[in-house]
mmCIF file of N, CA and C in Angstrom:
data_model
loop_
_atom_site.group_PDB
_atom_site.id
_atom_site.type_symbol
_atom_site.label_atom_id
_atom_site.label_comp_id
_atom_site.label_asym_id
_atom_site.label_seq_id
_atom_site.Cartn_x
_atom_site.Cartn_y
_atom_site.Cartn_z
ATOM 1 N N MET A 1 -77.016 -49.980 7.302
ATOM 2 C CA MET A 1 -78.133 -49.267 6.732
ATOM 3 C C MET A 1 -78.043 -49.312 5.199
ATOM 4 N N ASN A 2 -79.123 -49.649 4.547
ATOM 5 C CA ASN A 2 -79.148 -49.745 3.094
ATOM 6 C C ASN A 2 -79.432 -48.394 2.457
ATOM 7 N N GLU A 3 -78.821 -48.176 1.327
ATOM 8 C CA GLU A 3 -79.060 -46.996 0.498
ATOM 9 C C GLU A 3 -79.803 -47.455 -0.747
ATOM 10 N N GLU A 4 -80.366 -46.522 -1.491
ATOM 11 C CA GLU A 4 -81.070 -46.850 -2.726
ATOM 12 C C GLU A 4 -80.401 -46.186 -3.913
ATOM 13 N N ILE A 5 -80.494 -46.883 -5.041
ATOM 14 C CA ILE A 5 -80.051 -46.323 -6.312
ATOM 15 C C ILE A 5 -81.174 -46.564 -7.311
ATOM 16 N N THR A 6 -81.459 -45.572 -8.132
ATOM 17 C CA THR A 6 -82.559 -45.651 -9.091
ATOM 18 C C THR A 6 -82.057 -45.217 -10.461
ATOM 19 N N ILE A 7 -82.495 -45.949 -11.490
ATOM 20 C CA ILE A 7 -82.216 -45.542 -12.867
ATOM 21 C C ILE A 7 -83.518 -45.566 -13.642
ATOM 22 N N GLU A 8 -83.514 -44.859 -14.759
ATOM 23 C CA GLU A 8 -84.639 -44.880 -15.677
ATOM 24 C C GLU A 8 -84.149 -45.458 -16.989
ATOM 25 N N LEU A 9 -84.875 -46.452 -17.503
ATOM 26 C CA LEU A 9 -84.490 -47.090 -18.757
ATOM 27 C C LEU A 9 -85.745 -47.454 -19.521
ATOM 28 N N ASN A 10 -85.816 -47.021 -20.759
ATOM 29 C CA ASN A 10 -86.971 -47.305 -21.620
ATOM 30 C C ASN A 10 -88.285 -46.907 -20.959
ATOM 31 N N GLY A 11 -88.285 -45.783 -20.246
ATOM 32 C CA GLY A 11 -89.493 -45.289 -19.611
ATOM 33 C C GLY A 11 -89.843 -45.959 -18.295
ATOM 34 N N LEU A 12 -89.032 -46.915 -17.848
ATOM 35 C CA LEU A 12 -89.275 -47.593 -16.571
ATOM 36 C C LEU A 12 -88.286 -47.091 -15.533
ATOM 37 N N THR A 13 -88.754 -46.974 -14.301
ATOM 38 C CA THR A 13 -87.899 -46.617 -13.189
ATOM 39 C C THR A 13 -87.577 -47.891 -12.415
ATOM 40 N N ILE A 14 -86.297 -48.161 -12.230
ATOM 41 C CA ILE A 14 -85.858 -49.383 -11.560
ATOM 42 C C ILE A 14 -84.980 -48.985 -10.377
ATOM 43 N N THR A 15 -85.307 -49.548 -9.214
ATOM 44 C CA THR A 15 -84.612 -49.201 -7.974
ATOM 45 C C THR A 15 -84.043 -50.455 -7.329
ATOM 46 N N ALA A 16 -82.866 -50.322 -6.777
ATOM 47 C CA ALA A 16 -82.244 -51.401 -6.008
ATOM 48 C C ALA A 16 -81.669 -50.801 -4.730
ATOM 49 N N GLU A 17 -81.536 -51.627 -3.732
ATOM 50 C CA GLU A 17 -80.868 -51.215 -2.500
ATOM 51 C C GLU A 17 -79.438 -51.734 -2.531
ATOM 52 N N TYR A 18 -78.572 -51.039 -1.808
ATOM 53 C CA TYR A 18 -77.205 -51.526 -1.661
ATOM 54 C C TYR A 18 -76.704 -51.200 -0.264
ATOM 55 N N SER A 19 -75.737 -51.988 0.168
ATOM 56 C CA SER A 19 -75.114 -51.748 1.472
ATOM 57 C C SER A 19 -73.618 -51.990 1.347
ATOM 58 N N VAL A 20 -72.878 -51.380 2.255
ATOM 59 C CA VAL A 20 -71.436 -51.542 2.286
ATOM 60 C C VAL A 20 -71.051 -52.035 3.669
ATOM 61 N N ILE A 21 -70.360 -53.161 3.702
ATOM 62 C CA ILE A 21 -69.819 -53.697 4.948
ATOM 63 C C ILE A 21 -68.325 -53.871 4.730
ATOM 64 N N GLY A 22 -67.548 -53.105 5.493
ATOM 65 C CA GLY A 22 -66.103 -53.102 5.263
ATOM 66 C C GLY A 22 -65.821 -52.524 3.896
ATOM 67 N N ASP A 23 -65.210 -53.300 3.025
ATOM 68 C CA ASP A 23 -64.897 -52.864 1.667
ATOM 69 C C ASP A 23 -65.763 -53.587 0.633
ATOM 70 N N THR A 24 -66.802 -54.285 1.101
ATOM 71 C CA THR A 24 -67.643 -55.071 0.203
ATOM 72 C C THR A 24 -68.989 -54.401 -0.011
ATOM 73 N N LEU A 25 -69.303 -54.178 -1.278
ATOM 74 C CA LEU A 25 -70.593 -53.636 -1.684
ATOM 75 C C LEU A 25 -71.516 -54.796 -2.026
ATOM 76 N N SER A 26 -72.729 -54.784 -1.485
ATOM 77 C CA SER A 26 -73.758 -55.760 -1.852
ATOM 78 C C SER A 26 -74.922 -54.998 -2.467
ATOM 79 N N VAL A 27 -75.322 -55.405 -3.669
ATOM 80 C CA VAL A 27 -76.429 -54.770 -4.371
ATOM 81 C C VAL A 27 -77.577 -55.768 -4.400
ATOM 82 N N TYR A 28 -78.747 -55.347 -3.897
ATOM 83 C CA TYR A 28 -79.931 -56.201 -3.810
ATOM 84 C C TYR A 28 -80.869 -55.833 -4.952
ATOM 85 N N LEU A 29 -80.856 -56.665 -5.987
ATOM 86 C CA LEU A 29 -81.630 -56.387 -7.199
ATOM 87 C C LEU A 29 -83.113 -56.683 -6.989
ATOM 88 N N PRO A 30 -83.968 -56.080 -7.826
ATOM 89 C CA PRO A 30 -85.415 -56.258 -7.654
ATOM 90 C C PRO A 30 -85.900 -57.712 -7.722
ATOM 91 N N ASN A 31 -85.168 -58.587 -8.406
ATOM 92 C CA ASN A 31 -85.591 -59.986 -8.514
ATOM 93 C C ASN A 31 -85.094 -60.843 -7.355
ATOM 94 N N GLY A 32 -84.425 -60.211 -6.374
ATOM 95 C CA GLY A 32 -83.946 -60.949 -5.214
ATOM 96 C C GLY A 32 -82.489 -61.367 -5.290
ATOM 97 N N ASP A 33 -81.874 -61.247 -6.460
ATOM 98 C CA ASP A 33 -80.453 -61.573 -6.584
ATOM 99 C C ASP A 33 -79.612 -60.558 -5.812
ATOM 100 N N VAL A 34 -78.467 -61.009 -5.347
ATOM 101 C CA VAL A 34 -77.516 -60.136 -4.666
ATOM 102 C C VAL A 34 -76.198 -60.202 -5.417
ATOM 103 N N ARG A 35 -75.674 -59.052 -5.768
ATOM 104 C CA ARG A 35 -74.377 -58.966 -6.447
ATOM 105 C C ARG A 35 -73.403 -58.272 -5.515
ATOM 106 N N THR A 36 -72.163 -58.726 -5.485
ATOM 107 C CA THR A 36 -71.167 -58.124 -4.606
ATOM 108 C C THR A 36 -69.957 -57.644 -5.402
ATOM 109 N N THR A 37 -69.321 -56.625 -4.872
ATOM 110 C CA THR A 37 -68.125 -56.049 -5.471
ATOM 111 C C THR A 37 -67.215 -55.565 -4.353
ATOM 112 N N GLU A 38 -65.914 -55.788 -4.515
ATOM 113 C CA GLU A 38 -64.937 -55.194 -3.603
ATOM 114 C C GLU A 38 -64.702 -53.759 -4.068
ATOM 115 N N LEU A 39 -64.882 -52.803 -3.180
ATOM 116 C CA LEU A 39 -64.838 -51.396 -3.577
ATOM 117 C C LEU A 39 -63.433 -50.891 -3.869
ATOM 118 N N ARG A 40 -62.472 -51.217 -3.043
ATOM 119 C CA ARG A 40 -61.083 -50.771 -3.245
ATOM 120 C C ARG A 40 -61.006 -49.288 -3.601
ATOM 121 N N GLY A 41 -61.735 -48.474 -2.840
ATOM 122 C CA GLY A 41 -61.689 -47.027 -3.018
ATOM 123 C C GLY A 41 -62.748 -46.452 -3.942
ATOM 124 N N LEU A 42 -63.536 -47.293 -4.609
ATOM 125 C CA LEU A 42 -64.587 -46.791 -5.498
ATOM 126 C C LEU A 42 -65.746 -46.222 -4.690
ATOM 127 N N ASP A 43 -66.466 -45.286 -5.284
ATOM 128 C CA ASP A 43 -67.678 -44.753 -4.686
ATOM 129 C C ASP A 43 -68.756 -45.844 -4.733
ATOM 130 N N PRO A 44 -69.413 -46.144 -3.615
ATOM 131 C CA PRO A 44 -70.391 -47.237 -3.599
ATOM 132 C C PRO A 44 -71.532 -47.078 -4.606
ATOM 133 N N GLU A 45 -72.062 -45.871 -4.736
ATOM 134 C CA GLU A 45 -73.170 -45.668 -5.674
ATOM 135 C C GLU A 45 -72.727 -45.898 -7.109
ATOM 136 N N LEU A 46 -71.549 -45.404 -7.451
ATOM 137 C CA LEU A 46 -71.032 -45.613 -8.812
ATOM 138 C C LEU A 46 -70.714 -47.080 -9.066
ATOM 139 N N ALA A 47 -70.277 -47.798 -8.054
ATOM 140 C CA ALA A 47 -69.984 -49.226 -8.209
ATOM 141 C C ALA A 47 -71.270 -50.053 -8.301
ATOM 142 N N ALA A 48 -72.359 -49.586 -7.690
ATOM 143 C CA ALA A 48 -73.636 -50.298 -7.740
ATOM 144 C C ALA A 48 -74.327 -50.117 -9.092
ATOM 145 N N LEU A 49 -74.080 -49.002 -9.735
ATOM 146 C CA LEU A 49 -74.769 -48.654 -10.972
ATOM 147 C C LEU A 49 -74.640 -49.704 -12.079
ATOM 148 N N PRO A 50 -73.457 -50.240 -12.379
ATOM 149 C CA PRO A 50 -73.377 -51.260 -13.440
ATOM 150 C C PRO A 50 -74.203 -52.523 -13.148
ATOM 151 N N HIS A 51 -74.310 -52.891 -11.872
ATOM 152 C CA HIS A 51 -75.125 -54.050 -11.521
ATOM 153 C C HIS A 51 -76.593 -53.792 -11.844
ATOM 154 N N LEU A 52 -77.071 -52.592 -11.507
ATOM 155 C CA LEU A 52 -78.468 -52.253 -11.773
ATOM 156 C C LEU A 52 -78.716 -52.098 -13.270
ATOM 157 N N LYS A 53 -77.781 -51.486 -13.978
ATOM 158 C CA LYS A 53 -77.930 -51.338 -15.431
ATOM 159 C C LYS A 53 -77.962 -52.696 -16.119
ATOM 160 N N SER A 54 -77.112 -53.608 -15.700
ATOM 161 C CA SER A 54 -77.097 -54.951 -16.273
ATOM 162 C C SER A 54 -78.426 -55.656 -16.038
ATOM 163 N N TYR A 55 -78.927 -55.558 -14.819
ATOM 164 C CA TYR A 55 -80.237 -56.141 -14.492
ATOM 165 C C TYR A 55 -81.322 -55.529 -15.389
ATOM 166 N N ALA A 56 -81.317 -54.213 -15.507
ATOM 167 C CA ALA A 56 -82.343 -53.520 -16.283
ATOM 168 C C ALA A 56 -82.295 -53.921 -17.751
ATOM 169 N N ASN A 57 -81.107 -54.027 -18.313
ATOM 170 C CA ASN A 57 -80.979 -54.402 -19.723
ATOM 171 C C ASN A 57 -81.479 -55.817 -19.992
ATOM 172 N N LYS A 58 -81.331 -56.712 -19.034
ATOM 173 C CA LYS A 58 -81.782 -58.092 -19.205
ATOM 174 C C LYS A 58 -83.268 -58.268 -18.913
ATOM 175 N N ASN A 59 -83.859 -57.334 -18.159
ATOM 176 C CA ASN A 59 -85.221 -57.548 -17.672
ATOM 177 C C ASN A 59 -86.226 -56.493 -18.103
ATOM 178 N N THR A 60 -85.890 -55.669 -19.091
ATOM 179 C CA THR A 60 -86.869 -54.689 -19.580
ATOM 180 C C THR A 60 -87.056 -54.835 -21.062
#
């Protein structure tokens, strides 16, 4: 089941979905790219946030 994470940057709201399978986080960015991270005990939402922020900084 996918979860959502949303940030606001420069007046825009940007949302991405993420899922966790085993210890692997997959973040599905609005442009269709998928980024993955090994969690190793990290909170999934906090680990997804840098991927979304990076996307937002490059695309806003």
